[in-house]
Short mmCIF file of C-alpha atoms in Angstrom, two decimals:
data_model
loop_
_atom_site.label_atom_id
_atom_site.label_comp_id
_atom_site.label_asym_id
_atom_site.label_seq_id
_atom_site.Cartn_x
_atom_site.Cartn_y
_atom_site.Cartn_z
CA UNK A 1 -5.50 -11.58 6.38
CA UNK A 2 -7.62 -11.07 3.27
CA UNK A 3 -6.35 -8.54 0.74
CA UNK A 4 -8.49 -6.85 -1.89
CA UNK A 5 -7.15 -4.51 -4.54
CA UNK A 6 -8.94 -1.39 -5.77
CA UNK A 7 -9.01 -0.84 -9.55
CA UNK A 8 -6.95 2.37 -9.13
CA UNK A 9 -4.21 0.29 -7.51
CA UNK A 10 -4.34 -2.23 -10.38
CA UNK A 11 -4.26 0.51 -13.01
CA UNK A 12 -1.20 2.21 -11.53
CA UNK A 13 0.53 -1.08 -10.71
CA UNK A 14 0.56 -2.28 -14.33
CA UNK A 15 2.07 1.04 -15.48
CA UNK A 16 5.09 0.65 -13.19
CA UNK A 17 8.39 -0.87 -14.28
CA UNK A 18 8.89 -4.62 -13.84
CA UNK A 19 11.55 -3.85 -11.20
CA UNK A 20 9.08 -1.82 -9.10
CA UNK A 21 6.29 -4.37 -9.55
CA UNK A 22 8.60 -7.09 -8.22
CA UNK A 23 9.55 -4.90 -5.27
CA UNK A 24 5.86 -4.17 -4.57
CA UNK A 25 5.08 -7.90 -4.66
CA UNK A 26 7.80 -8.56 -2.07
CA UNK A 27 6.51 -5.73 0.15
CA UNK A 28 2.97 -7.14 -0.04
CA UNK A 29 4.23 -10.61 0.95
CA UNK A 30 6.05 -9.10 3.93
CA UNK A 31 2.94 -7.06 4.82
CA UNK A 32 0.83 -10.25 4.86
CA UNK A 33 3.25 -11.89 7.31
CA UNK A 34 4.23 -8.89 9.44
CA UNK A 35 2.10 -5.78 8.79
CA UNK A 36 4.13 -3.59 11.12
CA UNK A 37 7.62 -4.71 10.10
CA UNK A 38 9.97 -1.73 10.56
CA UNK A 39 11.06 -1.81 6.92
CA UNK A 40 7.47 -1.09 5.81
CA UNK A 41 7.26 2.21 7.73
CA UNK A 42 3.56 1.48 8.26
CA UNK A 43 1.88 4.68 9.42
CA UNK A 44 -1.53 6.29 9.79
CA UNK A 45 -2.38 9.16 7.48
CA UNK A 46 -3.89 12.53 8.35
CA UNK A 47 -6.07 15.11 6.65
CA UNK A 48 -8.22 13.93 3.75
CA UNK A 49 -6.75 10.42 4.10
CA UNK A 50 -7.16 10.22 7.89
CA UNK A 51 -8.86 6.79 7.90
CA UNK A 52 -6.15 5.26 5.70
CA UNK A 53 -2.64 3.93 6.28
CA UNK A 54 0.48 3.78 4.13
CA UNK A 55 3.43 1.46 3.75
CA UNK A 56 6.69 2.22 1.98
CA UNK A 57 7.98 0.28 -1.01
CA UNK A 58 10.96 2.58 -1.63
CA UNK A 59 11.88 5.99 -0.31
CA UNK A 60 9.39 7.52 -2.78
CA UNK A 61 6.88 4.74 -3.61
CA UNK A 62 3.94 4.19 -1.24
CA UNK A 63 0.98 1.84 -0.99
CA UNK A 64 -2.14 3.40 0.51
CA UNK A 65 -4.57 0.99 2.17
CA UNK A 66 -7.44 0.76 4.59
CA UNK A 67 -8.65 -1.91 6.97
CA UNK A 68 -12.22 -3.05 6.50
CA UNK A 69 -14.20 -4.40 9.41
CA UNK A 70 -12.83 -6.42 12.27
CA UNK A 71 -11.64 -9.46 10.33
CA UNK A 72 -8.32 -8.16 8.99
CA UNK A 73 -9.62 -7.40 5.52
CA UNK A 74 -7.26 -4.99 3.78
CA UNK A 75 -8.07 -2.93 0.69
CA UNK A 76 -5.07 -1.64 -1.22
CA UNK A 77 -6.30 1.66 -2.65
CA UNK A 78 -3.36 3.21 -4.48
CA UNK A 79 0.30 2.79 -5.32
CA UNK A 80 2.75 5.31 -6.70
CA UNK A 81 5.14 8.11 -5.98
CA UNK A 82 4.67 10.12 -2.82
CA UNK A 83 3.28 13.12 -4.74
CA UNK A 84 0.76 10.97 -6.64
CA UNK A 85 -0.82 9.03 -3.81
CA UNK A 86 -1.07 11.88 -1.31
CA UNK A 87 -3.02 14.23 -3.60
#
């Protein structure tokens, strides 16, 4: 799996607390190994984000991503609180 990170993701990531950044890093490592691990709550999105998916970091923090092409290339688009990323 190849993971790319959108600049919006980077911008929001650096603004988060060190505790959350560490938790996000662990979630990303798990995602690389087992993308559909139950703890990630990996799910397809609907509406304006219908071609995207989300994984859970905490009960309120989400990572929005999309798959690119057929070669398991993942683009992390956004990270943040539920209300931020689903706008």
